[in-house]
XYZ file of C-alpha atoms in Angstrom:
342
model
C 13.766 11.298 5.831
C 11.088 13.552 4.599
C 8.649 12.943 1.727
C 10.547 14.935 -0.794
C 13.683 12.804 -0.360
C 11.803 9.646 -0.148
C 9.787 10.131 -3.400
C 12.987 9.491 -5.440
C 13.094 5.870 -4.023
C 10.981 4.377 -6.877
C 13.644 3.712 -9.268
C 15.935 2.494 -6.517
C 13.133 0.089 -5.424
C 12.732 -1.220 -9.092
C 16.423 -1.756 -9.547
C 16.780 -3.468 -6.344
C 13.737 -5.659 -7.133
C 14.853 -6.445 -10.481
C 18.562 -7.279 -9.868
C 18.060 -8.957 -6.478
C 21.019 -7.209 -5.058
C 19.297 -5.935 -1.906
C 20.984 -7.336 1.129
C 18.548 -8.047 3.868
C 18.209 -9.902 7.095
C 14.866 -11.257 5.721
C 14.413 -14.612 4.214
C 14.338 -14.899 0.321
C 10.424 -14.802 0.571
C 10.764 -11.343 2.331
C 12.877 -9.757 -0.477
C 11.561 -7.677 -3.346
C 9.965 -9.918 -5.978
C 11.008 -9.729 -9.666
C 9.063 -7.090 -11.774
C 7.855 -7.701 -15.289
C 9.623 -5.749 -17.948
C 7.559 -2.739 -18.711
C 8.026 -3.120 -22.392
C 5.804 -6.321 -22.186
C 2.814 -4.197 -21.255
C -0.345 -5.887 -22.524
C -4.076 -5.259 -21.955
C -5.231 -7.042 -18.720
C -8.576 -8.264 -17.856
C -9.349 -6.933 -14.284
C -11.651 -10.095 -13.631
C -8.606 -12.186 -13.666
C -6.857 -10.329 -10.939
C -7.333 -10.827 -7.139
C -10.008 -8.114 -6.987
C -13.314 -9.612 -7.934
C -16.171 -7.728 -9.549
C -17.416 -5.035 -7.131
C -21.107 -6.238 -7.450
C -21.312 -7.686 -3.943
C -22.707 -5.467 -1.305
C -21.452 -5.754 2.342
C -22.828 -2.380 3.342
C -20.197 0.187 4.270
C -16.794 -1.643 3.672
C -15.058 1.022 6.025
C -16.901 -0.395 9.011
C -14.708 -2.875 11.095
C -14.666 -4.539 14.413
C -14.615 -2.526 17.575
C -11.196 -2.468 19.425
C -10.967 -3.961 23.043
C -12.232 -1.718 25.825
C -8.775 -2.074 27.308
C -5.814 -2.627 25.003
C -3.376 -5.306 26.365
C 0.078 -3.952 27.383
C 3.062 -4.717 25.125
C 4.438 -8.135 26.135
C 1.137 -9.189 27.791
C -0.979 -10.363 24.873
C -4.165 -12.338 25.755
C -3.534 -16.106 26.111
C -4.438 -18.196 22.957
C -4.891 -14.977 20.851
C -3.103 -14.689 17.604
C -1.210 -11.730 18.977
C 0.097 -14.015 21.555
C 1.332 -16.485 18.925
C 3.043 -13.701 17.101
C 4.752 -12.617 20.353
C 5.817 -16.211 21.071
C 7.286 -16.424 17.571
C 9.281 -13.217 18.194
C 8.379 -11.119 15.234
C 5.336 -9.716 13.271
C 5.322 -10.408 9.487
C 3.969 -7.389 7.497
C 3.313 -7.494 3.796
C 4.191 -4.156 2.209
C 4.889 -2.629 -1.216
C 8.435 -1.775 -2.182
C 7.879 0.386 -5.259
C 5.147 2.890 -4.011
C 6.618 5.939 -2.288
C 5.740 7.794 -0.191
C 3.814 4.835 1.219
C 6.029 1.895 0.777
C 9.672 1.814 -0.703
C 13.113 0.423 -0.260
C 15.900 2.905 0.614
C 18.998 1.053 -0.321
C 21.173 4.062 0.738
C 19.924 3.803 4.447
C 21.669 1.186 6.756
C 19.618 -1.383 8.669
C 20.890 -3.373 11.559
C 24.719 -3.930 11.595
C 25.191 -3.751 7.756
C 25.724 -0.401 6.159
C 24.814 -1.696 2.717
C 21.529 -3.207 3.723
C 18.215 -1.854 2.577
C 15.525 -0.263 4.669
C 11.755 -0.173 3.967
C 10.355 3.403 4.361
C 7.076 5.198 4.086
C 3.640 5.794 5.555
C 2.505 2.228 5.442
C 5.842 1.052 6.997
C 5.264 3.464 9.932
C 1.792 2.093 10.464
C 3.231 -1.382 10.577
C 5.777 -0.287 13.000
C 3.207 1.073 15.324
C 1.363 -2.330 15.323
C 4.675 -4.197 16.060
C 5.382 -1.826 18.962
C 1.964 -2.400 20.383
C 2.847 -6.181 20.602
C 6.531 -5.983 21.543
C 7.045 -2.657 23.257
C 9.336 0.253 22.173
C 11.772 -1.981 20.363
C 8.996 -3.606 18.253
C 9.969 -1.712 15.226
C 13.386 -3.235 15.319
C 14.268 -5.913 12.596
C 14.249 -8.460 15.253
C 10.665 -8.029 15.884
C 9.288 -6.788 12.519
C 9.899 -8.691 9.366
C 8.770 -7.055 5.966
C 7.512 -9.155 3.097
C 7.844 -7.131 -0.146
C 4.846 -7.665 -2.356
C 3.274 -6.713 -5.611
C -0.320 -5.743 -5.451
C -1.822 -9.059 -6.675
C -0.078 -10.885 -3.868
C -1.743 -8.901 -1.011
C -4.688 -11.218 -0.570
C -2.909 -14.586 -1.154
C -0.099 -13.923 1.402
C -2.761 -13.472 4.011
C -4.746 -16.426 2.930
C -1.625 -18.531 2.826
C -0.536 -17.460 6.254
C 2.629 -15.945 4.721
C 2.043 -12.559 6.487
C 0.242 -11.618 9.572
C -0.891 -8.284 8.247
C -0.745 -6.463 4.995
C -0.168 -2.682 5.002
C -0.019 -1.797 1.389
C -2.287 1.015 0.117
C -4.981 -1.624 0.119
C -8.453 -0.408 -0.417
C -11.246 -2.044 1.673
C -14.113 -3.082 -0.323
C -16.977 -5.641 -0.305
C -15.426 -8.276 -2.771
C -12.175 -8.314 -0.857
C -13.956 -8.580 2.555
C -15.017 -12.121 1.398
C -11.425 -13.147 1.266
C -9.746 -11.195 4.084
C -10.680 -9.005 6.944
C -9.833 -5.253 7.305
C -9.153 -2.857 9.882
C -10.887 0.628 9.837
C -9.134 2.837 7.156
C -6.028 4.584 8.192
C -5.823 6.782 5.100
C -8.292 7.837 2.358
C -6.770 8.420 -1.033
C -8.287 9.494 -4.267
C -7.966 7.584 -7.577
C -6.793 9.873 -10.429
C -4.871 9.831 -13.714
C -1.258 10.635 -14.655
C -0.011 11.407 -18.060
C 3.076 12.786 -19.765
C 3.001 16.674 -19.967
C 1.954 17.893 -23.397
C -0.215 14.903 -24.115
C -3.662 15.582 -25.434
C -5.314 13.687 -22.609
C -6.879 15.942 -19.725
C -8.664 13.045 -17.868
C -10.097 9.645 -18.194
C -12.739 10.750 -20.488
C -10.165 11.539 -23.162
C -8.543 8.133 -22.972
C -11.098 5.995 -24.854
C -9.388 3.231 -26.706
C -6.019 4.039 -25.146
C -3.984 1.908 -22.832
C -4.185 3.063 -19.189
C -1.855 1.280 -16.649
C -2.645 0.189 -13.028
C -1.128 -2.368 -10.947
C -2.674 -5.808 -11.252
C -5.036 -6.792 -8.425
C -5.923 -3.206 -7.609
C -9.200 -1.246 -7.533
C -7.708 1.241 -9.678
C -7.492 -1.329 -12.613
C -11.269 -1.906 -12.074
C -11.894 1.779 -12.225
C -10.149 1.986 -15.573
C -12.171 -1.003 -16.859
C -15.345 0.583 -15.726
C -14.673 4.065 -17.167
C -17.409 5.231 -19.550
C -14.798 6.250 -22.089
C -13.750 2.575 -22.444
C -9.878 2.936 -22.036
C -7.777 -0.331 -22.410
C -6.812 -1.512 -18.928
C -3.290 -2.664 -18.676
C -2.222 -4.571 -15.436
C 1.378 -4.844 -14.567
C 2.853 -6.247 -11.196
C 3.519 -2.869 -9.613
C 3.115 0.826 -9.750
C 6.756 1.411 -10.716
C 6.267 -0.944 -13.675
C 3.394 1.465 -14.925
C 5.782 4.450 -14.510
C 8.324 2.690 -16.706
C 5.596 1.707 -19.185
C 4.504 5.418 -19.576
C 8.057 6.520 -19.890
C 8.715 3.877 -22.625
C 5.431 4.907 -24.427
C 3.945 1.508 -23.920
C 0.838 3.003 -22.286
C -0.744 6.628 -22.550
C -1.515 6.996 -18.903
C -1.585 5.607 -15.355
C -4.341 5.550 -12.919
C -3.846 4.778 -9.128
C -4.066 6.668 -5.787
C -3.092 10.294 -5.794
C -0.485 9.794 -3.081
C 1.289 7.347 -5.340
C 0.945 9.656 -8.469
C 2.459 12.512 -6.647
C 5.480 10.370 -6.069
C 5.714 9.635 -9.664
C 5.596 13.370 -10.505
C 8.463 13.931 -8.054
C 10.390 11.139 -9.781
C 9.735 12.266 -13.281
C 8.743 15.926 -13.717
C 7.637 15.384 -17.356
C 4.513 13.824 -15.907
C 1.480 15.439 -14.446
C -1.878 14.597 -12.832
C -5.004 15.527 -14.777
C -8.690 15.322 -14.533
C -11.068 14.686 -11.550
C -11.318 11.981 -8.984
C -12.353 8.458 -10.349
C -13.204 7.102 -6.813
C -12.156 7.406 -3.184
C -9.829 4.668 -1.912
C -10.107 3.887 1.839
C -6.752 2.184 2.675
C -7.013 -0.274 5.495
C -4.776 -3.061 7.120
C -5.627 -6.592 5.825
C -5.894 -9.424 8.393
C -6.933 -13.063 8.088
C -10.620 -13.766 8.500
C -9.481 -16.446 10.950
C -8.149 -13.919 13.465
C -10.848 -11.279 14.349
C -9.005 -10.523 17.599
C -6.100 -9.309 15.594
C -8.354 -6.993 13.646
C -9.686 -5.655 16.889
C -6.177 -5.202 18.187
C -5.144 -3.353 15.040
C -8.129 -1.060 15.265
C -7.103 -0.239 18.843
C -3.599 0.627 17.686
C -5.003 2.764 14.862
C -7.185 4.537 17.463
C -4.333 5.286 19.619
C -2.122 6.439 16.765
C -4.851 9.024 15.775
C -5.548 10.083 19.402
C -1.978 10.551 20.302
C -1.031 12.757 17.263
C 1.238 10.065 15.892
C -0.913 9.871 12.661
C -0.266 13.596 12.064
C 3.469 12.990 12.560
C 3.550 10.201 10.078
C 1.489 12.244 7.543
C 3.907 15.196 7.885
C 6.882 13.000 7.514
C 5.768 11.371 4.267
C 3.334 13.751 2.857
C 4.256 17.153 4.331
C 6.884 18.133 1.617
C 4.840 17.180 -1.436
C 4.535 19.989 -4.025
C 1.953 20.774 -5.032
C 0.313 19.853 -1.758
C -2.475 17.204 -1.632
C -5.897 18.762 -1.714
C -7.658 18.333 0.637
C -4.964 18.178 3.169
C -4.491 14.635 4.572
C -6.484 13.846 7.749
C -7.232 10.643 9.492
C -10.527 8.945 8.378
C -13.182 8.589 10.950
C -13.264 5.120 12.576
C -16.708 3.190 12.107
C -17.317 0.044 14.015
C -20.099 -2.507 13.560
C -20.323 -3.774 17.084
C-alpha cells in the first residue's frame, strides 16, 4: 500500500486501540494500548515524562557503534550473542507505534496470517523492523512467526526496552543525550523536522503566535520538550499518542500540535481542515532503540541499516510510505549519514 492510502489509517488505529477489537496473533501485551480520551487534554509538565531535561551532553547523539566487519548470515548468529538468543526464541519483539502513519499504523482492513479479519502493522518503521528480523531469520523473518510487534504509546518506548519487554523499538524515536543514559541507539535511519499543525483559518502562523495557548505533543517525546522550551511560552499538553493530539485539535481542546513533519503530513491527509505552519523547531534524528546491555545488537542493527541504504532498500521504503505525500516533503527524504564512534 502506498503512502496516500496508508495515511488514512490513523482513525482506524485509534478505534482499534480504544475498542480492543483488533484480532491478532500477538499476546495481549502486544496489542494496541488504550488511549486517553482527547477531551481530557490537560497541560503536561515535560519533566514528568520519560524524556529528561536535555541538559546532558554526550557529544553528537547520532554517533553509534560500528557494525561488524562481516555481518553474520541469517540463521548463523554468533554464539552467546543476544541475536543468538533471539534466534533460539524464534522471534524478534519490536516495539512500534500504532497511530502514527506513515511510520507506524494498524491497517485492520489487511489480512494477516490465516485470518482475513486480522490487523496488520504497516509503515516506514515497520519495514525497518522487518529488515532487522530478516537479517536474523532469513527471507521469512518478516512473517508473524518470526516478528512480533508490541504496540506502544510514546512514553512506553524506553520502559519496554529497560524491562526486556521488547528487543528493539522502532517508533520515530529521536536519539538524544538524555535518552542515551537509559537506552542505546543505532545510527539514525531517518531525520525528521519538528513543526506545528493548526486548523486552517486560525490566527496562528507558527510557534511564535501560540504564547499562552495549548499545544499538544505525545507524552514522552522530544516534541513536547520543544513546546515547553519555546520562547513564546505556549502551554504544553502531553497525551498518550499522536492520534490523541489530532482528536484534541479537532475537538477544540488544544490550539495546535507539534511533532515530526512526517507525522503531521499524515494528519493533513486525514483531516484537510488542518495545515502545517511556521518553520522548523528542531531536527529529529530517528534511530532504533536497543538495551544498553546488548551492544552487539546495536552493532548488528547498524550493519542491517548500512545494508538497507547500500542496497537501495531504504529508497524503496521511502517511496512506498512517503512518495505519494502531497505536498511533498521538503527537502526530499534521504538516508542520514552513518557516524560511528569506534
